[in-house]
PDB file of C-alpha atoms and ligand atoms in Angstrom:
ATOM      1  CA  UNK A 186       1.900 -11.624  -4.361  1.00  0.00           C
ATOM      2  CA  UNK A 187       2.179  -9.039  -2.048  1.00  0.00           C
ATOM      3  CA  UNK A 188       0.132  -8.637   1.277  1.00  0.00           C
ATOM      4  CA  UNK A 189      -0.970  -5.661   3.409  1.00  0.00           C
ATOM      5  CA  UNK A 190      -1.990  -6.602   7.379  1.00  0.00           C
ATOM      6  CA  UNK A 191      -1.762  -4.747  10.306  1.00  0.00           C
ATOM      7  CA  UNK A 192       1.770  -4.426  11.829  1.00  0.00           C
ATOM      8  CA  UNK A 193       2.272  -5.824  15.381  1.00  0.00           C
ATOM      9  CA  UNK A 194       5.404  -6.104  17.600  1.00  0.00           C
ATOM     10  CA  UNK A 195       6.429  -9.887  16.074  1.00  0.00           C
ATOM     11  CA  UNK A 196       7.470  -7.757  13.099  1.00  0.00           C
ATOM     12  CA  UNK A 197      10.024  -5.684  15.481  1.00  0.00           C
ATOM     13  CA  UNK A 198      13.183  -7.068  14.349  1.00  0.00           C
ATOM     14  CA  UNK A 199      12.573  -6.687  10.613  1.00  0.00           C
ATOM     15  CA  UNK A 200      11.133  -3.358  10.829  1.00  0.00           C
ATOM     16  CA  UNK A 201      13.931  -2.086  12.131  1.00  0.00           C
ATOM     17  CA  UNK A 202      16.341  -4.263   9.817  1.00  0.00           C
ATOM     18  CA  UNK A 203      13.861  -2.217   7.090  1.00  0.00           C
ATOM     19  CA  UNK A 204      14.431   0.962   8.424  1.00  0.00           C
ATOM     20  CA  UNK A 205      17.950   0.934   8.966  1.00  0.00           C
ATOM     21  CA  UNK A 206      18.147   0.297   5.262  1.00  0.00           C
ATOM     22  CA  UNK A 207      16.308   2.473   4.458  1.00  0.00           C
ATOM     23  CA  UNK A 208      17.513   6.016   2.681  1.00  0.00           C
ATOM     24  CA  UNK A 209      15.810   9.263   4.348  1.00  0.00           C
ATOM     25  CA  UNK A 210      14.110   7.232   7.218  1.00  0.00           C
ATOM     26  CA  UNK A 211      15.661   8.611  10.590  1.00  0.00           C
ATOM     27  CA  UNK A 212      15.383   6.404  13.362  1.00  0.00           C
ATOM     28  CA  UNK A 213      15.487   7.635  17.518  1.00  0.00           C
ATOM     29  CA  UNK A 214      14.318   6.384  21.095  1.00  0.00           C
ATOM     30  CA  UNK A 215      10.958   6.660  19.495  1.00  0.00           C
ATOM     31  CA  UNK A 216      11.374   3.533  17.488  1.00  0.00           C
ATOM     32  CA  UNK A 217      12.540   1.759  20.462  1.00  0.00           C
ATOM     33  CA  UNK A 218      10.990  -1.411  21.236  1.00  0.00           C
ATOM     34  CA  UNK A 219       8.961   0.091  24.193  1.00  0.00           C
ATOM     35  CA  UNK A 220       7.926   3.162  22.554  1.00  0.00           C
ATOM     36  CA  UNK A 221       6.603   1.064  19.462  1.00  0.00           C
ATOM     37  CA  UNK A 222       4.450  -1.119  21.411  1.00  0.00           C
ATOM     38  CA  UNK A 223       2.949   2.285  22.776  1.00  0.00           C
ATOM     39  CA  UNK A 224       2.701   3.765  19.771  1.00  0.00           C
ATOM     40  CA  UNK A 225       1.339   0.694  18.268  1.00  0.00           C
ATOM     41  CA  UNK A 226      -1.292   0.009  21.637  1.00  0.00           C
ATOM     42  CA  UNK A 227      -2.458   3.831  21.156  1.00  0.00           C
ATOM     43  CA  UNK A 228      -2.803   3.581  17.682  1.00  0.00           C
ATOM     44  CA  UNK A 229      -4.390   0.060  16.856  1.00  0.00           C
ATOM     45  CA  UNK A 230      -5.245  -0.869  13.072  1.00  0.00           C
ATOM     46  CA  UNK A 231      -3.239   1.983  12.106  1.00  0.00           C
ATOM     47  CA  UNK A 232       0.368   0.918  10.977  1.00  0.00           C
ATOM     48  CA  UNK A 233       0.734  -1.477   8.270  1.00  0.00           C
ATOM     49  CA  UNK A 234       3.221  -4.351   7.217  1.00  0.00           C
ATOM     50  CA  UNK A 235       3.868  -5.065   3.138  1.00  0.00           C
ATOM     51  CA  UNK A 236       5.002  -9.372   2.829  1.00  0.00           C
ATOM     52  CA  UNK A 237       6.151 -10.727   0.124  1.00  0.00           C
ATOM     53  CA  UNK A 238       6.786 -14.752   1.151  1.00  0.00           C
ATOM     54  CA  UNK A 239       6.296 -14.291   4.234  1.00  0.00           C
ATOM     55  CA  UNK A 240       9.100 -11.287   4.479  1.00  0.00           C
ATOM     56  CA  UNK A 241       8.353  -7.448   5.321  1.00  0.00           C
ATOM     57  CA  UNK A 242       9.468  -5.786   2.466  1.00  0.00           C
ATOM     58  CA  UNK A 243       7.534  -2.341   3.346  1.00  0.00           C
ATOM     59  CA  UNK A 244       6.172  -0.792   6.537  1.00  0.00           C
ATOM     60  CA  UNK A 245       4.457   2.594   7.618  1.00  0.00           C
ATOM     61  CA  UNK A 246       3.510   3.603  10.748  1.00  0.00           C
ATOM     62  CA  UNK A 247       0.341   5.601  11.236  1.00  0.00           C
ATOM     63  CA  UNK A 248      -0.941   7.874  14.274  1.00  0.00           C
ATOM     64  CA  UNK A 249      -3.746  10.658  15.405  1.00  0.00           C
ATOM     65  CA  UNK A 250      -4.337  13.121  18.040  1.00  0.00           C
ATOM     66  CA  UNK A 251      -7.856  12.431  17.986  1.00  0.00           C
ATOM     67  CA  UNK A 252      -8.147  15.668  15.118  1.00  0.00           C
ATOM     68  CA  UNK A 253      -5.539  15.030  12.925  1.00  0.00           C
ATOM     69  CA  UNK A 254      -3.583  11.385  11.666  1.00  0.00           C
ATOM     70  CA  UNK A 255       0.451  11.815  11.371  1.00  0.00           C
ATOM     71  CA  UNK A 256       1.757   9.196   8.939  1.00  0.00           C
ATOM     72  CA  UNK A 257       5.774   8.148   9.893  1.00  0.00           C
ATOM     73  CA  UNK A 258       8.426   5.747   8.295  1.00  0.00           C
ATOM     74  CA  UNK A 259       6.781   4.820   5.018  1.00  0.00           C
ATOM     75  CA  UNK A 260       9.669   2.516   3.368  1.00  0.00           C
ATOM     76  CA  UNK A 261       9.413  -0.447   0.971  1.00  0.00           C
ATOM     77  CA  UNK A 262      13.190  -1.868   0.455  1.00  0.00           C
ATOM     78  CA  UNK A 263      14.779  -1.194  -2.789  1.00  0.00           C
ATOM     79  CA  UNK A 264      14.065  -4.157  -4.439  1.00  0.00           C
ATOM     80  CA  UNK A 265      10.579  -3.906  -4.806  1.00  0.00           C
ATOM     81  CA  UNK A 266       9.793  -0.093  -5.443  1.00  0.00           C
ATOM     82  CA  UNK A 267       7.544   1.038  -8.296  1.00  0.00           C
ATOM     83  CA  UNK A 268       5.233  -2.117  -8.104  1.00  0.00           C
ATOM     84  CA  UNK A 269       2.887   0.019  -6.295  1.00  0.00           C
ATOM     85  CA  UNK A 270       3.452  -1.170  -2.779  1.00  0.00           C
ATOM     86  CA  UNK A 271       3.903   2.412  -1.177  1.00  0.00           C
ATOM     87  CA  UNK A 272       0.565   3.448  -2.510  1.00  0.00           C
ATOM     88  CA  UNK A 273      -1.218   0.244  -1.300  1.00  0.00           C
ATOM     89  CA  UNK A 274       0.404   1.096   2.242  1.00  0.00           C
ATOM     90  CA  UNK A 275      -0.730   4.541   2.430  1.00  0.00           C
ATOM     91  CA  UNK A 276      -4.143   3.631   1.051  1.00  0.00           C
ATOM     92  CA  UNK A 277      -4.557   1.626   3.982  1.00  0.00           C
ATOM     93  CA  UNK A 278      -3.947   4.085   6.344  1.00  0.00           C
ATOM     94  CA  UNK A 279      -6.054   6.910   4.994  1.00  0.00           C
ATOM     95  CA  UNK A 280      -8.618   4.133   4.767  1.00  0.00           C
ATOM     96  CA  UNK A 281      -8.532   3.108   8.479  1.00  0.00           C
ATOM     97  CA  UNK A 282      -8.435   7.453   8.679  1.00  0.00           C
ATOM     98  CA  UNK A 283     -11.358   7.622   6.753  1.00  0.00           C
ATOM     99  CA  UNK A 284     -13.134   5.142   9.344  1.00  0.00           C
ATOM    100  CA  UNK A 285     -12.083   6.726  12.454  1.00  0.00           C
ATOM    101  CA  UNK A 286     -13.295   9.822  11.039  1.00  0.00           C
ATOM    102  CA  UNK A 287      -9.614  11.488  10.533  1.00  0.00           C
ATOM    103  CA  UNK A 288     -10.036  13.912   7.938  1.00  0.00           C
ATOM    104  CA  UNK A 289      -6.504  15.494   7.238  1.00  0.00           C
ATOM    105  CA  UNK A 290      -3.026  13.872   7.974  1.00  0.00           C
ATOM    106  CA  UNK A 291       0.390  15.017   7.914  1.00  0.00           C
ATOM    107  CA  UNK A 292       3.678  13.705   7.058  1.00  0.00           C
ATOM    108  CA  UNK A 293       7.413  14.690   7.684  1.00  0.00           C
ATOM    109  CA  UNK A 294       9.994  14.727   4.955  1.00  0.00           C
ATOM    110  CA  UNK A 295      13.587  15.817   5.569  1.00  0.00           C
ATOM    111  CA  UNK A 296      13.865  18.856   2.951  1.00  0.00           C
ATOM    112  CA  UNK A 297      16.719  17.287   0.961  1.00  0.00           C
ATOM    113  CA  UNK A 298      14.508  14.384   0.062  1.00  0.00           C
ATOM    114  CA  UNK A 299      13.591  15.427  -3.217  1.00  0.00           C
ATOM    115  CA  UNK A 300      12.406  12.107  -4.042  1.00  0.00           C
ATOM    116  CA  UNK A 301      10.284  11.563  -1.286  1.00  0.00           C
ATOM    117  CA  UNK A 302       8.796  14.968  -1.592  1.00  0.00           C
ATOM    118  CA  UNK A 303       8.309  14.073  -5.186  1.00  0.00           C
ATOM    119  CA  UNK A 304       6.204  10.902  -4.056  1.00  0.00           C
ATOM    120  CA  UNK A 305       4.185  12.274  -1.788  1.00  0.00           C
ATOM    121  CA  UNK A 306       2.922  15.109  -4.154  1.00  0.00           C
ATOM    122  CA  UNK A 307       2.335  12.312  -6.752  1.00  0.00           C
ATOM    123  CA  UNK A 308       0.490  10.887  -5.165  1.00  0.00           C
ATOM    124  CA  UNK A 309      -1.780  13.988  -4.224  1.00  0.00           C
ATOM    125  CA  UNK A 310      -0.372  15.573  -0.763  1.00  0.00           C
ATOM    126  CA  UNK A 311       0.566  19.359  -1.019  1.00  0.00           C
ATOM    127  CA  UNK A 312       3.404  21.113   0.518  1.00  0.00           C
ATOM    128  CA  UNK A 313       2.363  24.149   3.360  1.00  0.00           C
ATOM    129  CA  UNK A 314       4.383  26.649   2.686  1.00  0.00           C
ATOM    130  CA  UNK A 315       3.139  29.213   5.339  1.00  0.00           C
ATOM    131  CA  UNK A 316       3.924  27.075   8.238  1.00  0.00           C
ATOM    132  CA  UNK A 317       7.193  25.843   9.662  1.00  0.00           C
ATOM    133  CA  UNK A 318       7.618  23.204  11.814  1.00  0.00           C
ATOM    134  CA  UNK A 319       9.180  23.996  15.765  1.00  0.00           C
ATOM    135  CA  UNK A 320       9.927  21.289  18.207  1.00  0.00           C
ATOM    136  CA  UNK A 321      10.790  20.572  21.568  1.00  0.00           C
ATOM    137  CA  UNK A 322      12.440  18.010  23.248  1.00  0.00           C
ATOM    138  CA  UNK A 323      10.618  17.114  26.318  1.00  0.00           C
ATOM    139  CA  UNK A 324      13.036  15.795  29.394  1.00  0.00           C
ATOM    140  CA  UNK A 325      11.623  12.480  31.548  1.00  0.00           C
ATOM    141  CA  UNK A 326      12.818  15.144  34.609  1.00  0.00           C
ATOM    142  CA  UNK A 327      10.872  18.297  34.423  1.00  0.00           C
ATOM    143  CA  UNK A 328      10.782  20.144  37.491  1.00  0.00           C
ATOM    144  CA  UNK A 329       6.975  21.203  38.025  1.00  0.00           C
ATOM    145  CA  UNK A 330       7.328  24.989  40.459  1.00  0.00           C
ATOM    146  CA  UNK A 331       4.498  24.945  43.134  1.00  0.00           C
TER     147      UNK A 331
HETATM  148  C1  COA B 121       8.791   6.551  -1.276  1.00  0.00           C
HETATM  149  C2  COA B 121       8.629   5.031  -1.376  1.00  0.00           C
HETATM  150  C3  COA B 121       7.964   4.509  -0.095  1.00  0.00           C
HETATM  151  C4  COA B 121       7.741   4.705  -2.581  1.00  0.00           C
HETATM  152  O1  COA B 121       7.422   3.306  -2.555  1.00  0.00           O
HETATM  153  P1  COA B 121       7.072   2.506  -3.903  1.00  0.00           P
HETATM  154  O2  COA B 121       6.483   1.207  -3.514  1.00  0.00           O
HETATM  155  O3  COA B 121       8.256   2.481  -4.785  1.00  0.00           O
HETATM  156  O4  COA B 121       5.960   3.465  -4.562  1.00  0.00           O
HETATM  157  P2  COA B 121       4.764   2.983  -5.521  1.00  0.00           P
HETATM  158  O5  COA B 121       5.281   1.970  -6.480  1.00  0.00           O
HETATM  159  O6  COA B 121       3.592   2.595  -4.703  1.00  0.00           O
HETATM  160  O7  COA B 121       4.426   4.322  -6.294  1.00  0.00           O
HETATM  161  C5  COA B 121       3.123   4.892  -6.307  1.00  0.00           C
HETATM  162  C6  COA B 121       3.102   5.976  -7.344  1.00  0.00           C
HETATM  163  O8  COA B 121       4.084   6.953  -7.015  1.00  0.00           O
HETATM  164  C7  COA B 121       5.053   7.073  -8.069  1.00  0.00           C
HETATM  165  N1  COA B 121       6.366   7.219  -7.450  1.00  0.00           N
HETATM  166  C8  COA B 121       7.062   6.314  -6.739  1.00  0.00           C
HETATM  167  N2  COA B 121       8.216   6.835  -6.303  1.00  0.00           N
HETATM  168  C9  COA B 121       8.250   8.107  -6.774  1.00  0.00           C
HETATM  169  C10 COA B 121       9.163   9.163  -6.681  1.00  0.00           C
HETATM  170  N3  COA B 121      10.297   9.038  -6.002  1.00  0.00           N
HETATM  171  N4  COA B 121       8.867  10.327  -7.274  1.00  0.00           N
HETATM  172  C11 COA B 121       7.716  10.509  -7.954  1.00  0.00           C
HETATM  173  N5  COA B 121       6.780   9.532  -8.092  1.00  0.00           N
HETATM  174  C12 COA B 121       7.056   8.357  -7.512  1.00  0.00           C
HETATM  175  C13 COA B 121       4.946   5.794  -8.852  1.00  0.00           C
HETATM  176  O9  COA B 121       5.341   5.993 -10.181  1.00  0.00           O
HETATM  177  C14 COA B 121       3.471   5.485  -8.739  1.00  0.00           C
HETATM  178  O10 COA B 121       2.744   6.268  -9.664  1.00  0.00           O
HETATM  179  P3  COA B 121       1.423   5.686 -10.394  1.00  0.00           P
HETATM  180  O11 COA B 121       0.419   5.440  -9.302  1.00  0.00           O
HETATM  181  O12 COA B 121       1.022   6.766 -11.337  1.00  0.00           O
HETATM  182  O13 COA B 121       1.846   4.418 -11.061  1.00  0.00           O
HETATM  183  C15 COA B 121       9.997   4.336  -1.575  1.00  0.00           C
HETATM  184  O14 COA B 121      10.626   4.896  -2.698  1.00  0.00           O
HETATM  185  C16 COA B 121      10.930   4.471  -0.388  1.00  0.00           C
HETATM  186  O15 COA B 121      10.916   3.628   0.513  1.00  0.00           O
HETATM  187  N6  COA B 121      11.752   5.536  -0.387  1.00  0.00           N
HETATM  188  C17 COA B 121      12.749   5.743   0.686  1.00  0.00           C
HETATM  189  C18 COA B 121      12.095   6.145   1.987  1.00  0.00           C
HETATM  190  C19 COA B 121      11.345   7.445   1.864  1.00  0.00           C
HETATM  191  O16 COA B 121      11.826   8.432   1.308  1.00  0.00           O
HETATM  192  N7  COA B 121      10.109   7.411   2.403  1.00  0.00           N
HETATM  193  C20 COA B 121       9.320   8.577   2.476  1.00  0.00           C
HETATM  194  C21 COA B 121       9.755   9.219   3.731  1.00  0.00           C
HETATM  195  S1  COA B 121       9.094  10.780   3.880  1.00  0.00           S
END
């Protein structure tokens, strides 16, 4: 049997073991172990853990601005795809949206992931063509002018 519970930071190590073997999931300082905790502390009841025996075999992380809910890293490991854990991850989420009064959340997906794009619309998200993502790396060392 498989069960859904809230992620916390025990699960570090094989989240990351997860993600690194994970097609189309790219990892960066954000998924470092400090920056997870935050993530994780500003974002409680939000990110979710798939175990089968005791073992993570899927994982999403899930965040809001207070208006909108981002959804990141969505991955069950190969060896237990189309049993319908993906879906029962993402239900969580929008259902913890839903209660936090979230009403539209977004998602990511490298272009060249058909698959994933395929997935997601399956499963009833829509593309937005008219906009384009832009992004900005913010340096730890800005100089503020007076
Ligand atoms: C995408 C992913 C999380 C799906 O997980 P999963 O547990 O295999 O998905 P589920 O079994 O819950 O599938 C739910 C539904 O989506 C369908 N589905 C699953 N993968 C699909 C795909 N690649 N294309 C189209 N439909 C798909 C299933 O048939 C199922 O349909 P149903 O409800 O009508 O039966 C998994 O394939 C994965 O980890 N992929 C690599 C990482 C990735 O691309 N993540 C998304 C990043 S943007």
């Amino acid at each position: 049997m498989i069960i859904i519970r809230v992620m916390d930071m025990g699960d570090y190590p094989q989240l990351i073991d997860l993600w690194s073997n994970t097609e189309n999931i790219g990892l960066s300082e954000a998924d470092s172990p400090v920056n997870l905790d935050t993530f994780l502390q500003r974002n409680p009841g939000l990110s979710f853990v798939a175990l089968k025996d005791e073992k993570i075999i899927g994982a999403v992380l899930g965040g809001h601005d207070g208006r909108r809910g981002a959804i990141y890293h969505l991955a069950v490991s190969k060896d237990y795809r189309n049993k319908g854990t993906g879906k029962q991850l993402l239900n969580h989420v929008t259902l913890a949206y839903a209660e936090i009064g979230i009403e539209r959340c977004h998602i990511h997906v490298y272009a060249d992931n058909q698959s994933g794009l395929d997935f997601w619309q399956k499963n009833g998200w829509f593309t937005r063509p008219e906009l384009v993502l832009l992004s900005k790396d913010i340096s730890r060392h800005v100089k503020i002018r007076r």
